[in-house]
Coordinates of C-alpha atoms in Angstrom, one line a residue:
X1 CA -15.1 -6.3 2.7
X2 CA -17.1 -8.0 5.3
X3 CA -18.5 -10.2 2.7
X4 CA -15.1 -11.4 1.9
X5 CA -14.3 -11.6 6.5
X6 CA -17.4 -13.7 6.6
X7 CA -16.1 -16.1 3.4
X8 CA -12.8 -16.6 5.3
X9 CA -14.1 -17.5 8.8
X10 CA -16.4 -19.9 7.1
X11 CA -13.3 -21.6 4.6
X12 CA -10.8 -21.5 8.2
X13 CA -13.6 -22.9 10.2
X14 CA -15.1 -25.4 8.5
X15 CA -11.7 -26.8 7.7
X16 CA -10.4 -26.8 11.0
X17 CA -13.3 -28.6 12.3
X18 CA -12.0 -31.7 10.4
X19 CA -9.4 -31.7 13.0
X20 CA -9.4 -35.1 15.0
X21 CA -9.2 -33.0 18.0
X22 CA -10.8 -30.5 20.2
X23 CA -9.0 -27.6 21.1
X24 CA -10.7 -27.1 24.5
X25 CA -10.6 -30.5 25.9
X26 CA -6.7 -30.3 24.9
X27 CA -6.4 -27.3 27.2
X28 CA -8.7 -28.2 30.1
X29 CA -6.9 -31.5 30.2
X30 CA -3.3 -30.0 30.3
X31 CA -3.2 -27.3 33.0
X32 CA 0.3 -28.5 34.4
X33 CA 1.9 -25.4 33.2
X34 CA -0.4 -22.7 34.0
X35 CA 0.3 -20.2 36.5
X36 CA -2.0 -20.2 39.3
X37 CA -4.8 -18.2 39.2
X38 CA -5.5 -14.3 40.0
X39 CA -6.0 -13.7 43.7
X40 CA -8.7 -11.3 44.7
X41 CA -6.0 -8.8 45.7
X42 CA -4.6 -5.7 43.3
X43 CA -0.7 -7.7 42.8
X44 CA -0.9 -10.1 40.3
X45 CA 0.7 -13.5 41.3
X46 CA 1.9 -14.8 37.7
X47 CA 5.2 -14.1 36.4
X48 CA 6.6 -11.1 35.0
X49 CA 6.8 -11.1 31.1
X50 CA 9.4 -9.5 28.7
X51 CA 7.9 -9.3 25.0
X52 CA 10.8 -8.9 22.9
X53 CA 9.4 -7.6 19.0
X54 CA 12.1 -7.8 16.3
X55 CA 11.3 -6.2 12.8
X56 CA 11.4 -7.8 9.7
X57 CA 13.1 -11.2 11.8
X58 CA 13.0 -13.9 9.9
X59 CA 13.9 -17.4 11.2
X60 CA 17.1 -17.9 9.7
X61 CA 18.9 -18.3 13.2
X62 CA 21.2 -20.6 14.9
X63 CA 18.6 -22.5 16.9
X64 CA 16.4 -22.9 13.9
X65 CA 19.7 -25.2 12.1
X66 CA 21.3 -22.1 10.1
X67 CA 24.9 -22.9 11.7
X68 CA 26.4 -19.6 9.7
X69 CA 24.2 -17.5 11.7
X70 CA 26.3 -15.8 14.8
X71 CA 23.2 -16.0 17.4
X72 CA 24.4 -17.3 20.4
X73 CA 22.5 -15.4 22.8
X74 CA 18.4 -16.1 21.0
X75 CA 20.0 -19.8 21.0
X76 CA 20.0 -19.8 24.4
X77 CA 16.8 -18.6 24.6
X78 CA 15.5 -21.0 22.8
X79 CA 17.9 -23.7 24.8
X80 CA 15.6 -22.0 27.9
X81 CA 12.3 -21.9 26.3
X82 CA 9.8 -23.3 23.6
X83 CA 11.1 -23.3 20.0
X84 CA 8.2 -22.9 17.6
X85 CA 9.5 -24.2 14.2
X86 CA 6.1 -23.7 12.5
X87 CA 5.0 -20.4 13.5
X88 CA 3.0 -18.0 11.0
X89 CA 1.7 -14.0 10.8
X90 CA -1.7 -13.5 9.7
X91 CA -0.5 -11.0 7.0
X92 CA 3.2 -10.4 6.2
X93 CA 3.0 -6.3 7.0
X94 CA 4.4 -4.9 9.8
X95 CA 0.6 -3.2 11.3
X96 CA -1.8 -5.9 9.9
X97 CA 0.8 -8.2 11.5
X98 CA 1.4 -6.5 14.6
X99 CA -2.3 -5.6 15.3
X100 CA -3.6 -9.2 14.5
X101 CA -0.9 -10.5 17.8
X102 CA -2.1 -7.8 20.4
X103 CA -5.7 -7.7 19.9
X104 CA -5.9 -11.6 19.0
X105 CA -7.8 -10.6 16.2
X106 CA -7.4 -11.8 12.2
X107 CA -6.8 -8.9 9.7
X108 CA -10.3 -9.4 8.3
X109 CA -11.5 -8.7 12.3
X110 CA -9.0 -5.6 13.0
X111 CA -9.9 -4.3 8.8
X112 CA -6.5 -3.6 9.5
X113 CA -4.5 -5.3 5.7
X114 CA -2.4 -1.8 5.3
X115 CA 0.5 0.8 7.2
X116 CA -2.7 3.3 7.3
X117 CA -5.7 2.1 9.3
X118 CA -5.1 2.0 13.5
X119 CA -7.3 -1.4 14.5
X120 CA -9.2 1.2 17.0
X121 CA -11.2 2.3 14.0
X122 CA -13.0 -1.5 13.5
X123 CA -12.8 -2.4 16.9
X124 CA -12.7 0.5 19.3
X125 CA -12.9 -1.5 22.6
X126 CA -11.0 -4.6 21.7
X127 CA -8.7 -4.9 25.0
X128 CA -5.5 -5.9 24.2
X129 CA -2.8 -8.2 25.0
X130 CA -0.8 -5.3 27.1
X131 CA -3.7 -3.6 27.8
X132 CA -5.0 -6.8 29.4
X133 CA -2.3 -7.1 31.9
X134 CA -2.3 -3.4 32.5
X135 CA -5.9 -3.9 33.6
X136 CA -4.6 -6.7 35.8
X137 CA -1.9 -5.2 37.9
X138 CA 0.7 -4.8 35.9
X139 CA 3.2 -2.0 35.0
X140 CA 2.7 -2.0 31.3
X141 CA 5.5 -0.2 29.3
X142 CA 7.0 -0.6 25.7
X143 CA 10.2 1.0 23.9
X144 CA 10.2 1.7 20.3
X145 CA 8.1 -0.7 18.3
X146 CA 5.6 -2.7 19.6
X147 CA 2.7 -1.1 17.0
X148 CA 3.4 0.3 13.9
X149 CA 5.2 3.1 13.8
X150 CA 2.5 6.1 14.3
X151 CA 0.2 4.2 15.3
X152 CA 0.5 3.4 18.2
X153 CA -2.2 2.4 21.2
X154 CA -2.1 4.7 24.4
X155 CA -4.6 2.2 25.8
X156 CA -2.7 -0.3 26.1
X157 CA 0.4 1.3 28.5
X158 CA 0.5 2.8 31.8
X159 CA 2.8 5.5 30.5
X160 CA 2.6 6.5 26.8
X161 CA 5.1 4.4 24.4
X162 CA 8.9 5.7 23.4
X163 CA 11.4 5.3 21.2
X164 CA 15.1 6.4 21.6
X165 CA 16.1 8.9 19.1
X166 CA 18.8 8.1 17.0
X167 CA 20.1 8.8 13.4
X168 CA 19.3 6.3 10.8
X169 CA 23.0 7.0 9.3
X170 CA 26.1 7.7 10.8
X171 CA 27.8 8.8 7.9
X172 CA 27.6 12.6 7.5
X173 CA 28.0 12.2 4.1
X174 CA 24.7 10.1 3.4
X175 CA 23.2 12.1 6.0
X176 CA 23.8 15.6 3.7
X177 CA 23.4 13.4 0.2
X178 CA 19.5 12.5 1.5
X179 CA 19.1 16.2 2.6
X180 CA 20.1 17.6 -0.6
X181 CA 18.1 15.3 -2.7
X182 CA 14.8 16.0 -0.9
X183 CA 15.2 19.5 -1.1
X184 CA 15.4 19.4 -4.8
X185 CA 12.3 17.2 -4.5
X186 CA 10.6 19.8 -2.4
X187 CA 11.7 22.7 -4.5
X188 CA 9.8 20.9 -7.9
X189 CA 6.4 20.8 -5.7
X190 CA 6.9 16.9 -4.9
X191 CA 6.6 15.6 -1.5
X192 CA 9.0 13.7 0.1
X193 CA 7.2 13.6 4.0
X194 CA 3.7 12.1 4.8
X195 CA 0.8 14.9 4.9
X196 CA -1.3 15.3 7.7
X197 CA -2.9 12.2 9.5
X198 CA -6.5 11.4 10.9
X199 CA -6.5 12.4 14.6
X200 CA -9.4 11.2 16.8
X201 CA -10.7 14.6 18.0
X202 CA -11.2 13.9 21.6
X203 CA -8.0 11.9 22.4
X204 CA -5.9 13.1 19.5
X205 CA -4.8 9.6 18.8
X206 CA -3.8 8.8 15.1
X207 CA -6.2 6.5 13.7
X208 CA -5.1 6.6 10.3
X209 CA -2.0 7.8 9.0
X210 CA -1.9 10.2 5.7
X211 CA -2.4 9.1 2.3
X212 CA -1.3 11.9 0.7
X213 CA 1.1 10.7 -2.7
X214 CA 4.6 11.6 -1.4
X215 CA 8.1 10.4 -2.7
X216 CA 10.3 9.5 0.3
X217 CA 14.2 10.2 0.1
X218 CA 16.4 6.8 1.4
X219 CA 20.4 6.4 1.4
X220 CA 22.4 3.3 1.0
X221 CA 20.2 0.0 1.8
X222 CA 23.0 -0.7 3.8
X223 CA 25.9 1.0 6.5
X224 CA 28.6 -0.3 8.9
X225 CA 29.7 1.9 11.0
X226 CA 32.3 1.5 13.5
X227 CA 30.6 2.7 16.3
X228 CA 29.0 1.1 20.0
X229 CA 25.7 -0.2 20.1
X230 CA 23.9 2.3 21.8
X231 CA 24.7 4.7 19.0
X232 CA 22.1 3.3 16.8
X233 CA 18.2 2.9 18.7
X234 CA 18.1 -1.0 19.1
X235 CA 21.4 0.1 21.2
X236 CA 19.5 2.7 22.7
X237 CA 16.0 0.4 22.9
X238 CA 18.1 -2.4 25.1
X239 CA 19.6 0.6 28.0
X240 CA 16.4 1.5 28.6
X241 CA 14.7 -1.4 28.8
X242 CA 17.4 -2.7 30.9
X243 CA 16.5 0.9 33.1
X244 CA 13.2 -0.3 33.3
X245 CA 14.0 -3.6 35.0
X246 CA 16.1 -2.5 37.1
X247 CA 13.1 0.3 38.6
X248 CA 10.3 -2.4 38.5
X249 CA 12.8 -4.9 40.4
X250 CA 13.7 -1.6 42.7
X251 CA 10.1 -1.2 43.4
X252 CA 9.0 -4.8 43.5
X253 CA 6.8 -3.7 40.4
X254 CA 5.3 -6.7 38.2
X255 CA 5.9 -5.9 34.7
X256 CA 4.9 -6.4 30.9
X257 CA 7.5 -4.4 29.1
X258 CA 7.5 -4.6 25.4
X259 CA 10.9 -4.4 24.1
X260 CA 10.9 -3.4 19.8
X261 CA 13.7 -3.9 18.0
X262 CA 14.4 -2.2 14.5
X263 CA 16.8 -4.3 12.8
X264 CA 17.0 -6.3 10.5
X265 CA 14.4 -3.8 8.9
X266 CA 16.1 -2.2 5.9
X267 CA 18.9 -0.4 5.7
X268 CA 20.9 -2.3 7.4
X269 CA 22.8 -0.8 9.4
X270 CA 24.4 -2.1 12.2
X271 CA 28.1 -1.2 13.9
X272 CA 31.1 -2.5 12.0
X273 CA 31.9 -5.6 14.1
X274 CA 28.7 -7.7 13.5
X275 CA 29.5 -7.3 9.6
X276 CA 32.9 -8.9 10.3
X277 CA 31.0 -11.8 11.8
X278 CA 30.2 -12.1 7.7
X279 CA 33.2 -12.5 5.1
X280 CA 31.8 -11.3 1.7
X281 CA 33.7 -14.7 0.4
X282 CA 31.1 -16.5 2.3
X283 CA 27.9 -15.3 1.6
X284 CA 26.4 -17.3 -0.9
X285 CA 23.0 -16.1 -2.7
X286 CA 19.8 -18.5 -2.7
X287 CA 19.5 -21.2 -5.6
X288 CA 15.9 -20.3 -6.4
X289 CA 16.2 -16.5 -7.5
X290 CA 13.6 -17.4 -10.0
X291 CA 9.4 -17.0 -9.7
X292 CA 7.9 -20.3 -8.8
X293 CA 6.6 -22.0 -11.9
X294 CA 2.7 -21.4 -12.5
X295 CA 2.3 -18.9 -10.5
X296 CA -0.3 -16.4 -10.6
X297 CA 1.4 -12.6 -11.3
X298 CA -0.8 -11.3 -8.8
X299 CA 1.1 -13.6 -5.8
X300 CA 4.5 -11.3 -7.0
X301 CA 5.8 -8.1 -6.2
X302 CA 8.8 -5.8 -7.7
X303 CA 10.4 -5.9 -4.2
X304 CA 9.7 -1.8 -4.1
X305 CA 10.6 -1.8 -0.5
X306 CA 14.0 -2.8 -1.3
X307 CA 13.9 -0.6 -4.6
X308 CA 13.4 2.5 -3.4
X309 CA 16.9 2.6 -1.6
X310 CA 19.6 4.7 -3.5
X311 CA 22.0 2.1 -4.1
X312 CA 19.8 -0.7 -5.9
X313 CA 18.2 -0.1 -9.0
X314 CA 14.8 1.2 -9.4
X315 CA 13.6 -1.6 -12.0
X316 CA 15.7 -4.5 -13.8
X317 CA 18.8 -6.8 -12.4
X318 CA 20.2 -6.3 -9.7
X319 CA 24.1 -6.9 -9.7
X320 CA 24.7 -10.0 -7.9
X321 CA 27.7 -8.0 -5.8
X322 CA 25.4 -5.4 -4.3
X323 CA 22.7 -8.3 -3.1
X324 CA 25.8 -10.1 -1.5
X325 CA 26.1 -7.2 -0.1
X326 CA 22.5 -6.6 1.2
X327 CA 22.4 -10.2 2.6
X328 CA 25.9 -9.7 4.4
X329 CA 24.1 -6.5 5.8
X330 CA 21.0 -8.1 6.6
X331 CA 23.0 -10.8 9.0
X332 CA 25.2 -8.2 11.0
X333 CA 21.5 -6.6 11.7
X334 CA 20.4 -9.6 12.9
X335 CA 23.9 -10.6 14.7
X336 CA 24.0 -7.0 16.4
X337 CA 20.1 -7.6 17.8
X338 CA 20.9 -10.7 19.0
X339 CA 24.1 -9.1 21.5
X340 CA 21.0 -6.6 22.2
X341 CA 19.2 -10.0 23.4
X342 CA 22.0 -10.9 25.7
X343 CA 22.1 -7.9 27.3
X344 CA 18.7 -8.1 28.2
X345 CA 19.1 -12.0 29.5
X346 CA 22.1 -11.5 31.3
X347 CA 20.4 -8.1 33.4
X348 CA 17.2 -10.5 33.8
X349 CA 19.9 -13.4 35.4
X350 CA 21.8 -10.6 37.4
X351 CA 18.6 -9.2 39.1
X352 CA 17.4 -12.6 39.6
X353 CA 14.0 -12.6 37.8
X354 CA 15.0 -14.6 35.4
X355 CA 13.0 -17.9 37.6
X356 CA 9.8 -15.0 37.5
X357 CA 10.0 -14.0 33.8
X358 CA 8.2 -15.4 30.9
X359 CA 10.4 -14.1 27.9
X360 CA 8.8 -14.0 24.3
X361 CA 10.7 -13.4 21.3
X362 CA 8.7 -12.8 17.8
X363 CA 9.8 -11.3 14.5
X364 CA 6.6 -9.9 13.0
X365 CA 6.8 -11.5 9.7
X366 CA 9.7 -13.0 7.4
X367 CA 11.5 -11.5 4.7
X368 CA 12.7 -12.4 1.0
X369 CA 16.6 -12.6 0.9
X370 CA 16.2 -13.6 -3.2
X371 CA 14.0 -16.2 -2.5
X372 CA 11.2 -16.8 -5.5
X373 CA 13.1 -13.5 -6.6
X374 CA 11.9 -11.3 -4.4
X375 CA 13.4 -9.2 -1.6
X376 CA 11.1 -7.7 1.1
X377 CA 8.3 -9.3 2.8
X378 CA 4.7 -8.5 1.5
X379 CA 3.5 -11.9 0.3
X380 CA 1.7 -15.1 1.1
X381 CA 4.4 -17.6 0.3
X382 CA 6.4 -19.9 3.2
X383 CA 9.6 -17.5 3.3
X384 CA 7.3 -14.0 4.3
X385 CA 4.6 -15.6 6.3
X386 CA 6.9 -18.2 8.5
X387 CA 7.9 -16.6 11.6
X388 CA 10.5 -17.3 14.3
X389 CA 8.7 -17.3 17.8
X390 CA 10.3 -18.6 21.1
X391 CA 8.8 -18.7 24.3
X392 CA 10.4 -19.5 27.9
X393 CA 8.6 -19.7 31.2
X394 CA 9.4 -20.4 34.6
X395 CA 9.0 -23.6 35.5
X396 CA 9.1 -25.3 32.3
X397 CA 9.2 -28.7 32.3
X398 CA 10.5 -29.2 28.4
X399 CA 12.6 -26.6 27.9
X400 CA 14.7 -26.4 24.9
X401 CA 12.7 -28.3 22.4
X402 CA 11.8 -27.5 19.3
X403 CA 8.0 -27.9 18.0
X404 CA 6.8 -28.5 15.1
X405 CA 3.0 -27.8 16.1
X406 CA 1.8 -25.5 13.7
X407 CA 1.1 -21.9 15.7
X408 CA 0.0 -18.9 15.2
X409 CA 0.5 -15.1 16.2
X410 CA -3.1 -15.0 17.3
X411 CA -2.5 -17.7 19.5
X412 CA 0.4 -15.6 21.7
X413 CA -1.9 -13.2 23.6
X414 CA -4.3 -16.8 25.3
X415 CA -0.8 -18.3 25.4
X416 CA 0.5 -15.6 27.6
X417 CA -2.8 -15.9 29.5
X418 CA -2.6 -19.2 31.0
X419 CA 1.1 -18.9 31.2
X420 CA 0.4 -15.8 33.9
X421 CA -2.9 -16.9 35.6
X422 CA -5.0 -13.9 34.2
X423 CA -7.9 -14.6 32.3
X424 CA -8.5 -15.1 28.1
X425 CA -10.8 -12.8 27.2
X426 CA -13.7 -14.2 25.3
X427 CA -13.0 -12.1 22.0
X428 CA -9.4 -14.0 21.0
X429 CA -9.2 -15.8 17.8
X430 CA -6.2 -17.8 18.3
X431 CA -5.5 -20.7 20.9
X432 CA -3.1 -21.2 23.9
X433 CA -0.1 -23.1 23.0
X434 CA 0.4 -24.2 26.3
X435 CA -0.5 -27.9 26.1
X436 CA 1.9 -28.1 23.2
X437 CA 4.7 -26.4 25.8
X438 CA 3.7 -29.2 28.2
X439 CA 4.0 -31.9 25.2
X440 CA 6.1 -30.5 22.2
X441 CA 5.4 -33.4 19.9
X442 CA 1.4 -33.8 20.6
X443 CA -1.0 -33.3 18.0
X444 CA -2.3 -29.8 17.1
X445 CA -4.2 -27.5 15.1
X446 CA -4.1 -28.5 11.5
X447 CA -3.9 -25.2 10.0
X448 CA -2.8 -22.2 10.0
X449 CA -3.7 -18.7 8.1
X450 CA -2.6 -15.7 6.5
X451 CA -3.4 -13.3 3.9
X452 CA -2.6 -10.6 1.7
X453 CA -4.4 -7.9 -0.4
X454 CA -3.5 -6.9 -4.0
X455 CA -2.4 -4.8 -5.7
X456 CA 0.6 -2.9 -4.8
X457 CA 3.8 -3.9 -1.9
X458 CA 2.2 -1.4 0.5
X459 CA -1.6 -1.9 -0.4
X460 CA -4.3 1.1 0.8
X461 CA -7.6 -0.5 2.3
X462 CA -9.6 1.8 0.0
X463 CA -7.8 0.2 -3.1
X464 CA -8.1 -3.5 -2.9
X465 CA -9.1 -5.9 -5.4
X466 CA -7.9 -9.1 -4.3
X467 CA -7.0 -10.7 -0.9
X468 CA -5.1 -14.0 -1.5
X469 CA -6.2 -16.6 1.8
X470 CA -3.2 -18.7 2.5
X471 CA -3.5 -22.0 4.3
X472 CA -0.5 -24.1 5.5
X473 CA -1.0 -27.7 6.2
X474 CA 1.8 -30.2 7.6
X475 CA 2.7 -31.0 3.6
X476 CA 0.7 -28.0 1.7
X477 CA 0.4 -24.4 1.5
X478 CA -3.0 -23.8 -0.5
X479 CA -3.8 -19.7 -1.4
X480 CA -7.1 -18.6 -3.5
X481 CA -7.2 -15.1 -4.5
X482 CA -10.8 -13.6 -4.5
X483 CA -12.2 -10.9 -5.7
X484 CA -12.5 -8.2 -2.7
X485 CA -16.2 -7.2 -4.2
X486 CA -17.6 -10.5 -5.1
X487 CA -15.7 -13.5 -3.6
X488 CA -15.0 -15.1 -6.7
X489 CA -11.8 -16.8 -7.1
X490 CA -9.9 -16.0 -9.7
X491 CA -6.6 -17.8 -9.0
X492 CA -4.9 -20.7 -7.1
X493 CA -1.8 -21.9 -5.7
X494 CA -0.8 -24.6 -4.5
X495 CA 3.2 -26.1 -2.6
X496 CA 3.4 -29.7 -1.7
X497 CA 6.6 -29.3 0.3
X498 CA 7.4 -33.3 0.9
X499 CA 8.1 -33.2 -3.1
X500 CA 9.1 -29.2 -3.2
X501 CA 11.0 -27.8 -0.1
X502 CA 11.7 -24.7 -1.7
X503 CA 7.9 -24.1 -2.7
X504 CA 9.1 -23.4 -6.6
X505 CA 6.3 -25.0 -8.8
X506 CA 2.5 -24.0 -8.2
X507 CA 0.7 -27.5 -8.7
X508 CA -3.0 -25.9 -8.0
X509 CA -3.6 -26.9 -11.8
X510 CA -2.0 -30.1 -12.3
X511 CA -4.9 -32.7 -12.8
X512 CA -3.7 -35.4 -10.0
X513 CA -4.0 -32.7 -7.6
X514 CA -7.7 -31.8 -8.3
X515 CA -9.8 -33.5 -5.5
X516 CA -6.6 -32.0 -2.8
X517 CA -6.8 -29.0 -4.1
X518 CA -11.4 -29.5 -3.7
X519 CA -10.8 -30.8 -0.4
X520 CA -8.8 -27.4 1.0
X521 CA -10.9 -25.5 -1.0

């Protein structure tokens, strides 16, 4: 494994340092939009910041040109703020993902590529993004999920992380179907809940959740229940939060809160009225429900996250009614986050901190809606790894633009940084994105980098045998799967999106393409 950490920094390195630029000189030389610096006294002076987390988000929103989206309230916030049309995860899994962005850290760096490992077991004192302005005078706080779920990082919070409790179905009916089916599970000696997990025996922090072989119970992939918001957690999630701005503007308390959101992560299931937003007549499948041509098998999934739900089959075709269906469902969750959104920038406008409030909105990875013929996220191509991320800051001098600097998770936690005055911590892999705030349409890095392990959708760290290294250009996305023991690579792809929008045909083998494909290599 580390041989393989140590063959990746060397391929992202030594390809980056073609760039015609240097990344430090870029942001010595463009400090206009920094926050002044950390006085000697306990109270920070930079802004406060809201860090809104949505699951499973993928940028098919209003202010990214998808006019059939009903998003009015993140289009403002990008009308406010920094769009960031290029942004990528490091892996597309919701803890590799999420660790990588608050520890600033790669997945080869956190050995975090699966839902298992907590990043405290490679890197015990890494200080992390909350953690950081915890240690610098903030009141650090997050609701629901920040971390992956079960693993999350005590360190990094002034008071320990919560999530609203909430049924996952409203229907009593799918609610006493799942309960019945799991006890006939049970009874045959099959487990249907995880086993125990690895506690640190001094803190009794999870550092690795169980591996034990279990067979979880789902309903429906998808519900619409005609209830309020706050009946479901993301409901729940935004009240509180909206609780905690209230006390921290109450006590004139600087804050970091970390607001997660669940939805659009399956099922779907959001009130009644955000489905209605969506006529069935007008959701239209994608055109490429097909594999890309060429490509290796090991670059595919069965989309077994999508499976595994009781009302889509467990192998085969799936009826093109119930995926019109799942998509529908999939953009009422993302409708009814978005009036969770509002609530939270209309209660930052009413208590006036909007002018003292950097606001970050991420979605930790995308997500196959049919795409290549997959649904779920859990790969290396554009539609899993490409992220939506918007940020708005007081003060800023080109707000509502839209970049198309390629950018990086990593690159959040320095970003956030300079934005607030506090330091960057020496260990961060990523780069601040402030000069590119300051001027949208300079140049930038030109790269950026993800990964993902083989085999399996939800890989075990114990069991790899492949990682696939992604790397997307301005016209290219290049991947080489190695071998996790030896390095070798044993497959290729290659997207030129100026020819192929859609990335459907792998040229990585096609002879004109042989010094490109040398040069990124």
């Amino acid at each position: 494994m580390f041989c393989q950490a140590g063959r990746f920094a060397a391929w992202r390195h030594a390809f980056l340092a073609i760039a015609p630029f240097c990344f430090l000189a870029l942001i010595s030389a463009d400090a206009a939009f920094a926050a002044p610096a950390e006085t000697a006294a306990d109270r920070p002076t930079g802004p406060n910041v809201l860090f809104i987390a949505v699951d499973d988000l993928r940028p098919e929103l209003g202010c990214y040109g998808h006019d059939y989206m009903h998003t009015p309230n993140i289009d403002r916030l990008a009308a406010q703020g920094t769009l960031f049309n290029r942004a990528y995860c490091q892996q597309a899994l919701c803890n590799p993902s999420r660790a990588s962005l608050m520890t600033g850290l790669r997945p080869d760096s956190t050995e975090v590529h699966d839902l298992r490992r907590h990043f405290r077991l490679a890197v015990p004192d890494v200080v992390t993004l909350a953690q950081h302005f915890k240690q610098h005078g903030y009141h650090a706080q997050a609701i629901s999920k920040i971390y992956h779920a079960g693993l999350e990082d005590p360190a990094s919070w002034n008071v320990p992380q919560m999530r609203p409790q909430a049924p996952i179905y409203i229907d009593p009916k799918i609610r006493e179907d799942i309960r019945k089916r799991r006890e006939a599970l049970e009874s045959q000696g099959i487990a249907t809940t995880r086993g125990p997990d690895r506690k640190d025996p001094v803190t009794g922090m999870t550092l690795e959740l169980s591996t034990r072989k279990r067979t979880p119970v789902h309903g429906p992939s998808w519900e619409a229940p005609d209830v309020a918001d706050n009946v479901l957690t993301d409901g729940k999630t935004a009240d509180r939060i909206i609780e905690l701005m209230r006390e921290c503007k109450a006590e004139n308390k600087p804050f970091f809160l970390g607001c997660g959101f669940l939805k659009p992560h399956l099922p779907f299931v959001a009130p009644k009225r955000y489905f209605d937003l969506y006529p069935l007549e007008d959701v239209k499948l994608p055109d490429n429900r097909f594999n890309p041509k060429n490509v290796p098998q090991m670059a595919l999934h069965n989309s077994g996250e999508f499976r595994v739900y009781s009302d889509i089959p467990d192998e085969g075709p799936i009826p093109d009614d119930r995926l019109r269906d799942a998509l529908r469902a999939y953009r009422a969750c993302v409708s009814y986050i978005d009036a969770q959104v509002g609530r939270l920038l209309d209660e930052l406008d009413r208590l006036g901190l909007r002018e003292d409030t950097v606001v970050v909105l991420w979605g930790d990875h995308g997500w196959h809606l049919g795409e290549q013929d997959l649904w779920g996220k859990m790969t290396n191509f554009e539609i899993a790894t490409r992220v939506p991320m918007i940020i708005s800051a007081p003060g800023q001098s080109h707000a509502g633009v839209k970049t198309d600097a390629l950018s990086e998770f990593v690159d959040i936690y320095p970003t956030l940084c300079e934005l607030c005055g506090l330091p960057t911590p020496e260990h961060l892999e990523g780069t601040s994105l402030v000069p590119v705030m300051n001027s949208p349409d300079r140049t930038w890095k030109n790269a950026a980098f993800s990964q993902y392990p083989r085999p399996g959708n939800f890989p075990l760290e114990s069991r790899i045998q492949h990682m696939g290294y992604s790397m997307r250009t301005d016209r290219y996305r290049y991947t080489q799967w190695r071998d996790w023991k030896t390095g070798e690579v044993v497959a290729r792809e290659l997207y030129d999106y100026q020819d192929d929008p859609e990335g459907n045909v792998n040229v990585a083998d096609d002879p004109k393409n042989a010094e490109l494909v040398k040069q990124l290599a």
